[in-house]
Each structure stands twice: as structure tokens, then as C-alpha cells.
Amino acid sequence: MNIDWNAFTPMASLAGGVLIGVSAALFVLLNGRIAGISGVLGGLLRPARGDIGWRLAFLLGLLGAPLVYALFTAVPLPRIDAGWGVLVLAGLLVGVGTRYGAGCTSGHGVCGLSRLSPRSLAATLAFMGAGFATVFVLRHVLGF
Amino acid sequence: MPVFTALLAGLVFGLGLILSGMASPAKVLGFLDLAGSWDPSLALVMVGAIAVGLVAFALARRRTATLLGAPLRLPTATAIDRRLLVGSLLFGVGWGLAGFCPGPALVALGMGELKAVVFVAAMLAGMGVFELLERRRG
């Protein structure tokens, strides 16, 4: 294994992770909910009374984060290399998959592992494994 | 009040994603590329988040109400079944294709990235397909 020391950002990533953990803590202790992005978003497609406001508010916070971040320091721009067709296919797979699997990196990965849930551990191993395998095939077998 | 605290939680989540570098798909793919030049950053994001989460959920498990007195709903499902595994595998393939999972895609959308708009639109369509299939089934 060949570590990319130039790309590795241990302190910023650890600190960002702590913020994500703080968010999950706030959300479970104040709202009584799991901070799982796919569930918060997907639940809007099954609207129920009293169940819409907090979902929209959470998503608004997420969408507004770059604006607030910019008040303190420059926002690092994301690098998105995928082409349009790949983005559409990937989006469809992430949408269907996270709803069937009942969670994504946040709900299963962060919250589920923090709850020591075997179900979330199985889901996390499945999507991480599939992610590693997909990138391996794309970059090292097909040569993209 | 629940709307305000949800806004705050979403905001802190998004700030964490930006600070950690995970709002950039290229960095996420650098983690998923074990056989290339590997960027372990995402593992440290998980370590930081779970270190705080372990304490929070240990506290939450002993409560039935939130600190504000609302019902505290922790997941009750425990089954490791085909739905969970097939869904998670499909998600992982999509994640590996573009480097986006739902949170970072929404944050990048908030930065005005056109590619994130397209990804989120497709993701919503995928979630819509799930709803339609579930209604037909139910």
C-alpha cells in the first residue's frame, strides 16, 4: 500500500469528523433522531404531518453550510471528475441503494457504528467493500 | 424548537464535511482507491465522528425523551437481510463511481456546483423509484 502523504489531511479530517459527531449528538439528544442524510431526505418523499419542518430545516443547514463556512475562511472547492452520464448513473444507484439499505455513510457509518449496531456494521462493510471494488475496477482494470 | 435544533445540526454536519475535505469527491475517491496512492483521510473523519458518537449514543440509549422532552426514537431494526445488503452494495457502487454520498452531494449543491445539482436530481429520482416500488409492494 502506497500512502499519498501530500493529499492526507489528518488534523482537518479528524476535526471535521468531530464536528460531524457533534452534529449527530445534537440531533439525537435534542431532536431524538438519527442524523442519516439519506433518511432525512428520503422521508420527504413520504410526507407526513409534523414530519416535514425538521427535515427541511436539517437539509437547509446542510445546504447553507458553505455560506457560513465562508464567513470564517475560504471554502475549498470540490473536485468532481465524473462525467455527466456517470453522475446520473451514480446518483440513481445512491438514491435507490440508500433507501433499500435504510442508510448511508452518516446513518449506518457514523451513527450506526456509534450505536454498536451489528446491522449498521454489515451495511457499512457492504457499501465500503462495494466502493473499494468499484474504484479498483474503474481505475486499475478498465483504466479510467 | 425542533426546527431550530435540526437547522443547527444540519449546519454543523455540513461544516464538518467541508472542514474534513469530504465535500470533494476526488478526496473521497482517493480513500476508496486502495491500490493507487491512498489518502487515509476519510478513516480519520470516521474516527473523529464515532469518538463523539459513542458518548452521545451511550447517553441516548438510557433515555426515552430528548433533552427538550420530545420522544427519542432510536432505530429498532436489527435484521441483516437481503434488502439491507443489496441496497448497501448498490449504494457502494454508486459511491465509487462518482465519489458522492448524500451529505457531501448536498453540501456541494450548496456551493452551487452544477455537477452536484445533476447528481442530487438523479439521487432523488432513485429515491422516488424506491417509493413507487414500495407502494406497489405494500
PDB file of C-alpha atoms in Angstrom:
ATOM      1  CA  MET A   1       0.000   0.000   0.000  1.00  0.00           C
ATOM      2  CA  ASN A   2       1.223   3.392  -1.070  1.00  0.00           C
ATOM      3  CA  ILE A   3       0.058   6.301   1.124  1.00  0.00           C
ATOM      4  CA  ASP A   4      -0.439   9.659  -0.582  1.00  0.00           C
ATOM      5  CA  TRP A   5       1.146  11.850   2.117  1.00  0.00           C
ATOM      6  CA  ASN A   6       0.581  15.045   0.110  1.00  0.00           C
ATOM      7  CA  ALA A   7      -3.188  14.504  -0.043  1.00  0.00           C
ATOM      8  CA  PHE A   8      -3.514  13.200   3.554  1.00  0.00           C
ATOM      9  CA  THR A   9      -5.060  15.826   5.885  1.00  0.00           C
ATOM     10  CA  PRO A  10      -5.118  14.107   9.300  1.00  0.00           C
ATOM     11  CA  MET A  11      -5.839  17.103  11.540  1.00  0.00           C
ATOM     12  CA  ALA A  12      -8.527  18.764   9.375  1.00  0.00           C
ATOM     13  CA  SER A  13     -10.232  15.441   8.706  1.00  0.00           C
ATOM     14  CA  LEU A  14     -10.173  14.444  12.378  1.00  0.00           C
ATOM     15  CA  ALA A  15     -11.550  17.876  13.383  1.00  0.00           C
ATOM     16  CA  GLY A  16     -14.208  17.738  10.663  1.00  0.00           C
ATOM     17  CA  GLY A  17     -15.138  14.266  11.873  1.00  0.00           C
ATOM     18  CA  VAL A  18     -15.530  15.589  15.430  1.00  0.00           C
ATOM     19  CA  LEU A  19     -17.949  18.252  14.089  1.00  0.00           C
ATOM     20  CA  ILE A  20     -19.950  15.535  12.332  1.00  0.00           C
ATOM     21  CA  GLY A  21     -20.049  13.608  15.606  1.00  0.00           C
ATOM     22  CA  VAL A  22     -21.206  16.734  17.448  1.00  0.00           C
ATOM     23  CA  SER A  23     -23.977  17.146  14.867  1.00  0.00           C
ATOM     24  CA  ALA A  24     -25.107  13.540  15.356  1.00  0.00           C
ATOM     25  CA  ALA A  25     -25.005  14.075  19.137  1.00  0.00           C
ATOM     26  CA  LEU A  26     -27.082  17.271  18.938  1.00  0.00           C
ATOM     27  CA  PHE A  27     -29.588  15.626  16.643  1.00  0.00           C
ATOM     28  CA  VAL A  28     -30.165  12.515  18.743  1.00  0.00           C
ATOM     29  CA  LEU A  29     -30.190  14.298  22.113  1.00  0.00           C
ATOM     30  CA  LEU A  30     -32.261  17.339  21.033  1.00  0.00           C
ATOM     31  CA  ASN A  31     -34.401  16.002  18.156  1.00  0.00           C
ATOM     32  CA  GLY A  32     -34.407  12.334  19.121  1.00  0.00           C
ATOM     33  CA  ARG A  33     -33.434  11.339  15.596  1.00  0.00           C
ATOM     34  CA  ILE A  34     -30.592   9.672  13.726  1.00  0.00           C
ATOM     35  CA  ALA A  35     -28.541  12.123  11.636  1.00  0.00           C
ATOM     36  CA  GLY A  36     -28.757  10.000   8.498  1.00  0.00           C
ATOM     37  CA  ILE A  37     -28.823  12.185   5.414  1.00  0.00           C
ATOM     38  CA  SER A  38     -30.473   9.688   3.054  1.00  0.00           C
ATOM     39  CA  GLY A  39     -33.236   9.026   5.596  1.00  0.00           C
ATOM     40  CA  VAL A  40     -33.829  12.718   6.356  1.00  0.00           C
ATOM     41  CA  LEU A  41     -34.058  13.488   2.619  1.00  0.00           C
ATOM     42  CA  GLY A  42     -35.884  10.328   1.537  1.00  0.00           C
ATOM     43  CA  GLY A  43     -38.527  10.783   4.235  1.00  0.00           C
ATOM     44  CA  LEU A  44     -39.687  13.913   2.416  1.00  0.00           C
ATOM     45  CA  LEU A  45     -40.920  11.681  -0.420  1.00  0.00           C
ATOM     46  CA  ARG A  46     -43.301  10.069   2.081  1.00  0.00           C
ATOM     47  CA  PRO A  47     -44.664  13.263   3.635  1.00  0.00           C
ATOM     48  CA  ALA A  48     -46.460  13.010   6.989  1.00  0.00           C
ATOM     49  CA  ARG A  49     -47.935  15.705   9.209  1.00  0.00           C
ATOM     50  CA  GLY A  50     -45.404  17.200  11.632  1.00  0.00           C
ATOM     51  CA  ASP A  51     -42.597  15.372   9.856  1.00  0.00           C
ATOM     52  CA  ILE A  52     -41.646  17.906   7.196  1.00  0.00           C
ATOM     53  CA  GLY A  53     -40.374  21.017   9.012  1.00  0.00           C
ATOM     54  CA  TRP A  54     -37.427  19.440  10.847  1.00  0.00           C
ATOM     55  CA  ARG A  55     -36.369  17.543   7.711  1.00  0.00           C
ATOM     56  CA  LEU A  56     -36.335  20.726   5.611  1.00  0.00           C
ATOM     57  CA  ALA A  57     -34.537  22.607   8.399  1.00  0.00           C
ATOM     58  CA  PHE A  58     -31.778  19.966   8.647  1.00  0.00           C
ATOM     59  CA  LEU A  59     -31.313  19.988   4.864  1.00  0.00           C
ATOM     60  CA  LEU A  60     -31.292  23.794   4.796  1.00  0.00           C
ATOM     61  CA  GLY A  61     -28.495  23.755   7.392  1.00  0.00           C
ATOM     62  CA  LEU A  62     -26.513  21.338   5.223  1.00  0.00           C
ATOM     63  CA  LEU A  63     -27.053  23.410   2.068  1.00  0.00           C
ATOM     64  CA  GLY A  64     -26.218  26.655   3.893  1.00  0.00           C
ATOM     65  CA  ALA A  65     -23.005  25.316   5.450  1.00  0.00           C
ATOM     66  CA  PRO A  66     -20.762  26.664   2.632  1.00  0.00           C
ATOM     67  CA  LEU A  67     -22.149  30.189   3.180  1.00  0.00           C
ATOM     68  CA  VAL A  68     -21.459  30.048   6.918  1.00  0.00           C
ATOM     69  CA  TYR A  69     -18.021  28.446   6.367  1.00  0.00           C
ATOM     70  CA  ALA A  70     -17.155  31.365   4.054  1.00  0.00           C
ATOM     71  CA  LEU A  71     -17.677  33.791   6.962  1.00  0.00           C
ATOM     72  CA  PHE A  72     -14.600  32.275   8.644  1.00  0.00           C
ATOM     73  CA  THR A  73     -12.316  31.182   5.829  1.00  0.00           C
ATOM     74  CA  ALA A  74     -12.228  30.385   2.124  1.00  0.00           C
ATOM     75  CA  VAL A  75     -14.375  27.394   1.138  1.00  0.00           C
ATOM     76  CA  PRO A  76     -12.264  24.719  -0.591  1.00  0.00           C
ATOM     77  CA  LEU A  77     -13.918  23.989  -3.932  1.00  0.00           C
ATOM     78  CA  PRO A  78     -14.866  20.365  -4.554  1.00  0.00           C
ATOM     79  CA  ARG A  79     -13.237  18.469  -7.404  1.00  0.00           C
ATOM     80  CA  ILE A  80     -15.796  16.420  -9.334  1.00  0.00           C
ATOM     81  CA  ASP A  81     -14.111  14.410 -12.094  1.00  0.00           C
ATOM     82  CA  ALA A  82     -17.055  12.194 -13.072  1.00  0.00           C
ATOM     83  CA  GLY A  83     -18.749  12.955 -16.391  1.00  0.00           C
ATOM     84  CA  TRP A  84     -22.457  13.697 -16.722  1.00  0.00           C
ATOM     85  CA  GLY A  85     -23.570  10.168 -17.615  1.00  0.00           C
ATOM     86  CA  VAL A  86     -21.610   8.650 -14.724  1.00  0.00           C
ATOM     87  CA  LEU A  87     -23.064  11.243 -12.323  1.00  0.00           C
ATOM     88  CA  VAL A  88     -26.617  10.322 -13.337  1.00  0.00           C
ATOM     89  CA  LEU A  89     -25.966   6.570 -13.007  1.00  0.00           C
ATOM     90  CA  ALA A  90     -24.177   7.076  -9.676  1.00  0.00           C
ATOM     91  CA  GLY A  91     -26.989   9.295  -8.356  1.00  0.00           C
ATOM     92  CA  LEU A  92     -29.652   6.723  -9.263  1.00  0.00           C
ATOM     93  CA  LEU A  93     -27.678   3.920  -7.576  1.00  0.00           C
ATOM     94  CA  VAL A  94     -27.054   6.011  -4.435  1.00  0.00           C
ATOM     95  CA  GLY A  95     -30.745   7.012  -4.278  1.00  0.00           C
ATOM     96  CA  VAL A  96     -32.183   3.504  -4.679  1.00  0.00           C
ATOM     97  CA  GLY A  97     -29.421   1.806  -2.693  1.00  0.00           C
ATOM     98  CA  THR A  98     -29.507   4.039   0.377  1.00  0.00           C
ATOM     99  CA  ARG A  99     -33.304   3.686   0.657  1.00  0.00           C
ATOM    100  CA  TYR A 100     -33.282  -0.131   0.285  1.00  0.00           C
ATOM    101  CA  GLY A 101     -30.314  -0.344   2.612  1.00  0.00           C
ATOM    102  CA  ALA A 102     -32.004   2.124   5.010  1.00  0.00           C
ATOM    103  CA  GLY A 103     -28.978   4.358   5.399  1.00  0.00           C
ATOM    104  CA  CYS A 104     -25.756   5.780   4.045  1.00  0.00           C
ATOM    105  CA  THR A 105     -22.348   6.863   5.311  1.00  0.00           C
ATOM    106  CA  SER A 106     -23.944   9.011   8.026  1.00  0.00           C
ATOM    107  CA  GLY A 107     -26.857   6.869   9.246  1.00  0.00           C
ATOM    108  CA  HIS A 108     -25.072   3.495   9.160  1.00  0.00           C
ATOM    109  CA  GLY A 109     -21.423   4.589   9.044  1.00  0.00           C
ATOM    110  CA  VAL A 110     -21.325   7.306  11.724  1.00  0.00           C
ATOM    111  CA  CYS A 111     -24.485   6.831  13.818  1.00  0.00           C
ATOM    112  CA  GLY A 112     -24.895   3.059  13.422  1.00  0.00           C
ATOM    113  CA  LEU A 113     -21.288   2.251  14.303  1.00  0.00           C
ATOM    114  CA  SER A 114     -21.531   4.687  17.248  1.00  0.00           C
ATOM    115  CA  ARG A 115     -24.584   2.718  18.446  1.00  0.00           C
ATOM    116  CA  LEU A 116     -22.546  -0.508  18.063  1.00  0.00           C
ATOM    117  CA  SER A 117     -25.280  -1.867  15.758  1.00  0.00           C
ATOM    118  CA  PRO A 118     -24.330  -5.143  14.006  1.00  0.00           C
ATOM    119  CA  ARG A 119     -26.866  -4.295  11.251  1.00  0.00           C
ATOM    120  CA  SER A 120     -25.144  -0.985  10.536  1.00  0.00           C
ATOM    121  CA  LEU A 121     -21.724  -2.660  10.651  1.00  0.00           C
ATOM    122  CA  ALA A 122     -22.906  -5.130   7.992  1.00  0.00           C
ATOM    123  CA  ALA A 123     -24.273  -2.269   5.847  1.00  0.00           C
ATOM    124  CA  THR A 124     -21.056  -0.250   6.251  1.00  0.00           C
ATOM    125  CA  LEU A 125     -18.864  -3.215   5.299  1.00  0.00           C
ATOM    126  CA  ALA A 126     -21.109  -3.811   2.246  1.00  0.00           C
ATOM    127  CA  PHE A 127     -21.021  -0.240   0.896  1.00  0.00           C
ATOM    128  CA  MET A 128     -17.348   0.315   1.732  1.00  0.00           C
ATOM    129  CA  GLY A 129     -16.463  -3.000   0.085  1.00  0.00           C
ATOM    130  CA  ALA A 130     -18.517  -2.141  -2.992  1.00  0.00           C
ATOM    131  CA  GLY A 131     -16.916   1.326  -3.098  1.00  0.00           C
ATOM    132  CA  PHE A 132     -13.368  -0.106  -2.906  1.00  0.00           C
ATOM    133  CA  ALA A 133     -14.205  -2.724  -5.559  1.00  0.00           C
ATOM    134  CA  THR A 134     -15.824  -0.194  -7.921  1.00  0.00           C
ATOM    135  CA  VAL A 135     -12.846   2.182  -7.793  1.00  0.00           C
ATOM    136  CA  PHE A 136     -10.436  -0.740  -8.227  1.00  0.00           C
ATOM    137  CA  VAL A 137     -12.252  -1.965 -11.348  1.00  0.00           C
ATOM    138  CA  LEU A 138     -12.614   1.545 -12.803  1.00  0.00           C
ATOM    139  CA  ARG A 139      -9.027   2.667 -12.240  1.00  0.00           C
ATOM    140  CA  HIS A 140      -6.945  -0.486 -12.313  1.00  0.00           C
ATOM    141  CA  VAL A 141      -8.892  -2.903 -14.535  1.00  0.00           C
ATOM    142  CA  LEU A 142     -10.663  -0.648 -17.034  1.00  0.00           C
ATOM    143  CA  GLY A 143      -8.015   2.073 -16.780  1.00  0.00           C
ATOM    144  CA  PHE A 144     -10.240   5.160 -16.379  1.00  0.00           C
TER     145      PHE A 144
ATOM    146  CA  MET B   1     -37.643  24.462  18.676  1.00  0.00           C
ATOM    147  CA  PRO B   2     -37.159  21.097  16.881  1.00  0.00           C
ATOM    148  CA  VAL B   3     -36.878  23.044  13.622  1.00  0.00           C
ATOM    149  CA  PHE B   4     -34.167  25.299  15.060  1.00  0.00           C
ATOM    150  CA  THR B   5     -32.129  22.443  16.534  1.00  0.00           C
ATOM    151  CA  ALA B   6     -32.446  20.486  13.244  1.00  0.00           C
ATOM    152  CA  LEU B   7     -31.147  23.520  11.338  1.00  0.00           C
ATOM    153  CA  LEU B   8     -28.206  23.751  13.752  1.00  0.00           C
ATOM    154  CA  ALA B   9     -27.438  20.020  13.450  1.00  0.00           C
ATOM    155  CA  GLY B  10     -27.559  20.203   9.644  1.00  0.00           C
ATOM    156  CA  LEU B  11     -25.290  23.237   9.646  1.00  0.00           C
ATOM    157  CA  VAL B  12     -22.684  21.675  11.958  1.00  0.00           C
ATOM    158  CA  PHE B  13     -22.804  18.478   9.870  1.00  0.00           C
ATOM    159  CA  GLY B  14     -22.152  20.469   6.699  1.00  0.00           C
ATOM    160  CA  LEU B  15     -19.316  22.468   8.285  1.00  0.00           C
ATOM    161  CA  GLY B  16     -17.735  19.173   9.363  1.00  0.00           C
ATOM    162  CA  LEU B  17     -17.957  17.782   5.841  1.00  0.00           C
ATOM    163  CA  ILE B  18     -16.287  20.882   4.365  1.00  0.00           C
ATOM    164  CA  LEU B  19     -13.544  21.062   7.029  1.00  0.00           C
ATOM    165  CA  SER B  20     -12.793  17.343   6.689  1.00  0.00           C
ATOM    166  CA  GLY B  21     -12.385  17.641   2.914  1.00  0.00           C
ATOM    167  CA  MET B  22     -15.183  15.124   2.292  1.00  0.00           C
ATOM    168  CA  ALA B  23     -17.302  17.588   0.292  1.00  0.00           C
ATOM    169  CA  SER B  24     -14.850  16.934  -2.561  1.00  0.00           C
ATOM    170  CA  PRO B  25     -15.490  13.660  -4.440  1.00  0.00           C
ATOM    171  CA  ALA B  26     -11.844  13.496  -5.605  1.00  0.00           C
ATOM    172  CA  LYS B  27     -10.736  13.208  -1.952  1.00  0.00           C
ATOM    173  CA  VAL B  28     -13.317  10.501  -1.189  1.00  0.00           C
ATOM    174  CA  LEU B  29     -12.175   8.539  -4.259  1.00  0.00           C
ATOM    175  CA  GLY B  30      -8.593   8.943  -3.029  1.00  0.00           C
ATOM    176  CA  PHE B  31      -9.679   6.969   0.047  1.00  0.00           C
ATOM    177  CA  LEU B  32     -11.565   4.335  -1.957  1.00  0.00           C
ATOM    178  CA  ASP B  33      -8.541   3.758  -4.229  1.00  0.00           C
ATOM    179  CA  LEU B  34      -6.628   1.316  -2.016  1.00  0.00           C
ATOM    180  CA  ALA B  35      -4.452   0.093  -4.892  1.00  0.00           C
ATOM    181  CA  GLY B  36      -3.459   3.584  -6.058  1.00  0.00           C
ATOM    182  CA  SER B  37      -1.850   6.344  -3.990  1.00  0.00           C
ATOM    183  CA  TRP B  38      -4.103   6.040  -0.958  1.00  0.00           C
ATOM    184  CA  ASP B  39      -5.434   9.019   1.050  1.00  0.00           C
ATOM    185  CA  PRO B  40      -6.474   7.703   4.513  1.00  0.00           C
ATOM    186  CA  SER B  41      -8.255  10.978   5.474  1.00  0.00           C
ATOM    187  CA  LEU B  42     -11.781   9.509   5.396  1.00  0.00           C
ATOM    188  CA  ALA B  43     -10.801   6.949   8.037  1.00  0.00           C
ATOM    189  CA  LEU B  44      -9.870   9.797  10.396  1.00  0.00           C
ATOM    190  CA  VAL B  45     -13.220  11.506   9.732  1.00  0.00           C
ATOM    191  CA  MET B  46     -14.904   8.302  10.891  1.00  0.00           C
ATOM    192  CA  VAL B  47     -12.639   8.068  13.967  1.00  0.00           C
ATOM    193  CA  GLY B  48     -13.444  11.660  14.992  1.00  0.00           C
ATOM    194  CA  ALA B  49     -17.172  11.301  14.377  1.00  0.00           C
ATOM    195  CA  ILE B  50     -17.524   7.919  16.096  1.00  0.00           C
ATOM    196  CA  ALA B  51     -15.461   9.017  19.119  1.00  0.00           C
ATOM    197  CA  VAL B  52     -18.086  11.698  19.823  1.00  0.00           C
ATOM    198  CA  GLY B  53     -20.971   9.494  18.647  1.00  0.00           C
ATOM    199  CA  LEU B  54     -20.117   6.661  21.064  1.00  0.00           C
ATOM    200  CA  VAL B  55     -20.599   9.010  24.022  1.00  0.00           C
ATOM    201  CA  ALA B  56     -23.759  10.592  22.597  1.00  0.00           C
ATOM    202  CA  PHE B  57     -25.489   7.296  21.809  1.00  0.00           C
ATOM    203  CA  ALA B  58     -24.456   5.777  25.154  1.00  0.00           C
ATOM    204  CA  LEU B  59     -26.308   8.702  26.770  1.00  0.00           C
ATOM    205  CA  ALA B  60     -29.228   8.445  24.337  1.00  0.00           C
ATOM    206  CA  ARG B  61     -29.694   4.718  24.974  1.00  0.00           C
ATOM    207  CA  ARG B  62     -30.528   5.404  28.632  1.00  0.00           C
ATOM    208  CA  ARG B  63     -33.222   7.949  27.755  1.00  0.00           C
ATOM    209  CA  THR B  64     -36.730   7.746  26.322  1.00  0.00           C
ATOM    210  CA  ALA B  65     -37.080  11.512  25.830  1.00  0.00           C
ATOM    211  CA  THR B  66     -34.777  14.140  24.361  1.00  0.00           C
ATOM    212  CA  LEU B  67     -33.258  16.912  26.494  1.00  0.00           C
ATOM    213  CA  LEU B  68     -36.197  19.022  25.249  1.00  0.00           C
ATOM    214  CA  GLY B  69     -38.761  16.410  26.316  1.00  0.00           C
ATOM    215  CA  ALA B  70     -39.706  15.056  22.873  1.00  0.00           C
ATOM    216  CA  PRO B  71     -39.762  11.298  22.179  1.00  0.00           C
ATOM    217  CA  LEU B  72     -36.320   9.859  21.423  1.00  0.00           C
ATOM    218  CA  ARG B  73     -36.534   7.405  18.503  1.00  0.00           C
ATOM    219  CA  LEU B  74     -33.604   5.063  18.039  1.00  0.00           C
ATOM    220  CA  PRO B  75     -33.772   2.512  15.209  1.00  0.00           C
ATOM    221  CA  THR B  76     -35.391  -0.786  16.164  1.00  0.00           C
ATOM    222  CA  ALA B  77     -34.483  -2.882  13.092  1.00  0.00           C
ATOM    223  CA  THR B  78     -31.771  -5.476  13.677  1.00  0.00           C
ATOM    224  CA  ALA B  79     -32.191  -7.783  10.658  1.00  0.00           C
ATOM    225  CA  ILE B  80     -29.196  -8.284   8.376  1.00  0.00           C
ATOM    226  CA  ASP B  81     -31.246  -9.295   5.357  1.00  0.00           C
ATOM    227  CA  ARG B  82     -31.076  -9.182   1.587  1.00  0.00           C
ATOM    228  CA  ARG B  83     -32.662  -5.704   1.394  1.00  0.00           C
ATOM    229  CA  LEU B  84     -30.004  -4.226   3.669  1.00  0.00           C
ATOM    230  CA  LEU B  85     -27.089  -5.892   1.897  1.00  0.00           C
ATOM    231  CA  VAL B  86     -28.222  -5.472  -1.725  1.00  0.00           C
ATOM    232  CA  GLY B  87     -29.208  -1.848  -1.060  1.00  0.00           C
ATOM    233  CA  SER B  88     -25.871  -1.107   0.596  1.00  0.00           C
ATOM    234  CA  LEU B  89     -23.949  -2.796  -2.237  1.00  0.00           C
ATOM    235  CA  LEU B  90     -25.802  -0.701  -4.858  1.00  0.00           C
ATOM    236  CA  PHE B  91     -25.099   2.418  -2.817  1.00  0.00           C
ATOM    237  CA  GLY B  92     -21.409   1.487  -2.621  1.00  0.00           C
ATOM    238  CA  VAL B  93     -21.152   1.051  -6.391  1.00  0.00           C
ATOM    239  CA  GLY B  94     -22.736   4.484  -6.946  1.00  0.00           C
ATOM    240  CA  TRP B  95     -20.442   5.977  -4.282  1.00  0.00           C
ATOM    241  CA  GLY B  96     -17.369   4.501  -6.003  1.00  0.00           C
ATOM    242  CA  LEU B  97     -18.481   5.699  -9.454  1.00  0.00           C
ATOM    243  CA  ALA B  98     -18.680   9.415  -8.634  1.00  0.00           C
ATOM    244  CA  GLY B  99     -17.272   9.813  -5.099  1.00  0.00           C
ATOM    245  CA  PHE B 100     -20.516  11.349  -3.820  1.00  0.00           C
ATOM    246  CA  CYS B 101     -22.664  10.095  -0.959  1.00  0.00           C
ATOM    247  CA  PRO B 102     -25.819  12.019   0.043  1.00  0.00           C
ATOM    248  CA  GLY B 103     -24.370  14.504   2.599  1.00  0.00           C
ATOM    249  CA  PRO B 104     -21.394  15.765   0.563  1.00  0.00           C
ATOM    250  CA  ALA B 105     -23.586  15.968  -2.564  1.00  0.00           C
ATOM    251  CA  LEU B 106     -25.997  18.329  -0.765  1.00  0.00           C
ATOM    252  CA  VAL B 107     -23.122  20.449   0.586  1.00  0.00           C
ATOM    253  CA  ALA B 108     -21.586  20.686  -2.916  1.00  0.00           C
ATOM    254  CA  LEU B 109     -25.036  21.635  -4.200  1.00  0.00           C
ATOM    255  CA  GLY B 110     -24.987  24.457  -1.638  1.00  0.00           C
ATOM    256  CA  MET B 111     -21.712  25.617  -3.196  1.00  0.00           C
ATOM    257  CA  GLY B 112     -23.545  25.977  -6.496  1.00  0.00           C
ATOM    258  CA  GLU B 113     -21.759  23.114  -8.257  1.00  0.00           C
ATOM    259  CA  LEU B 114     -23.752  22.178 -11.379  1.00  0.00           C
ATOM    260  CA  LYS B 115     -22.466  18.592 -11.267  1.00  0.00           C
ATOM    261  CA  ALA B 116     -23.816  18.259  -7.726  1.00  0.00           C
ATOM    262  CA  VAL B 117     -27.210  19.518  -8.925  1.00  0.00           C
ATOM    263  CA  VAL B 118     -27.286  16.742 -11.545  1.00  0.00           C
ATOM    264  CA  PHE B 119     -26.163  14.100  -9.034  1.00  0.00           C
ATOM    265  CA  VAL B 120     -28.770  15.159  -6.429  1.00  0.00           C
ATOM    266  CA  ALA B 121     -31.540  15.215  -9.069  1.00  0.00           C
ATOM    267  CA  ALA B 122     -30.632  11.645 -10.084  1.00  0.00           C
ATOM    268  CA  MET B 123     -30.419  10.604  -6.421  1.00  0.00           C
ATOM    269  CA  LEU B 124     -33.912  11.997  -5.756  1.00  0.00           C
ATOM    270  CA  ALA B 125     -35.162  10.133  -8.828  1.00  0.00           C
ATOM    271  CA  GLY B 126     -33.623   6.938  -7.416  1.00  0.00           C
ATOM    272  CA  MET B 127     -35.338   7.543  -4.069  1.00  0.00           C
ATOM    273  CA  GLY B 128     -38.585   8.156  -5.967  1.00  0.00           C
ATOM    274  CA  VAL B 129     -38.212   4.807  -7.759  1.00  0.00           C
ATOM    275  CA  PHE B 130     -37.837   3.159  -4.343  1.00  0.00           C
ATOM    276  CA  GLU B 131     -41.048   4.844  -3.096  1.00  0.00           C
ATOM    277  CA  LEU B 132     -43.006   3.731  -6.167  1.00  0.00           C
ATOM    278  CA  LEU B 133     -41.795   0.129  -5.861  1.00  0.00           C
ATOM    279  CA  GLU B 134     -42.566   0.132  -2.121  1.00  0.00           C
ATOM    280  CA  ARG B 135     -46.118   1.419  -2.681  1.00  0.00           C
ATOM    281  CA  ARG B 136     -46.755  -1.190  -5.334  1.00  0.00           C
ATOM    282  CA  ARG B 137     -45.442  -3.857  -2.968  1.00  0.00           C
ATOM    283  CA  GLY B 138     -47.332  -2.565   0.083  1.00  0.00           C
TER     284      GLY B 138
END
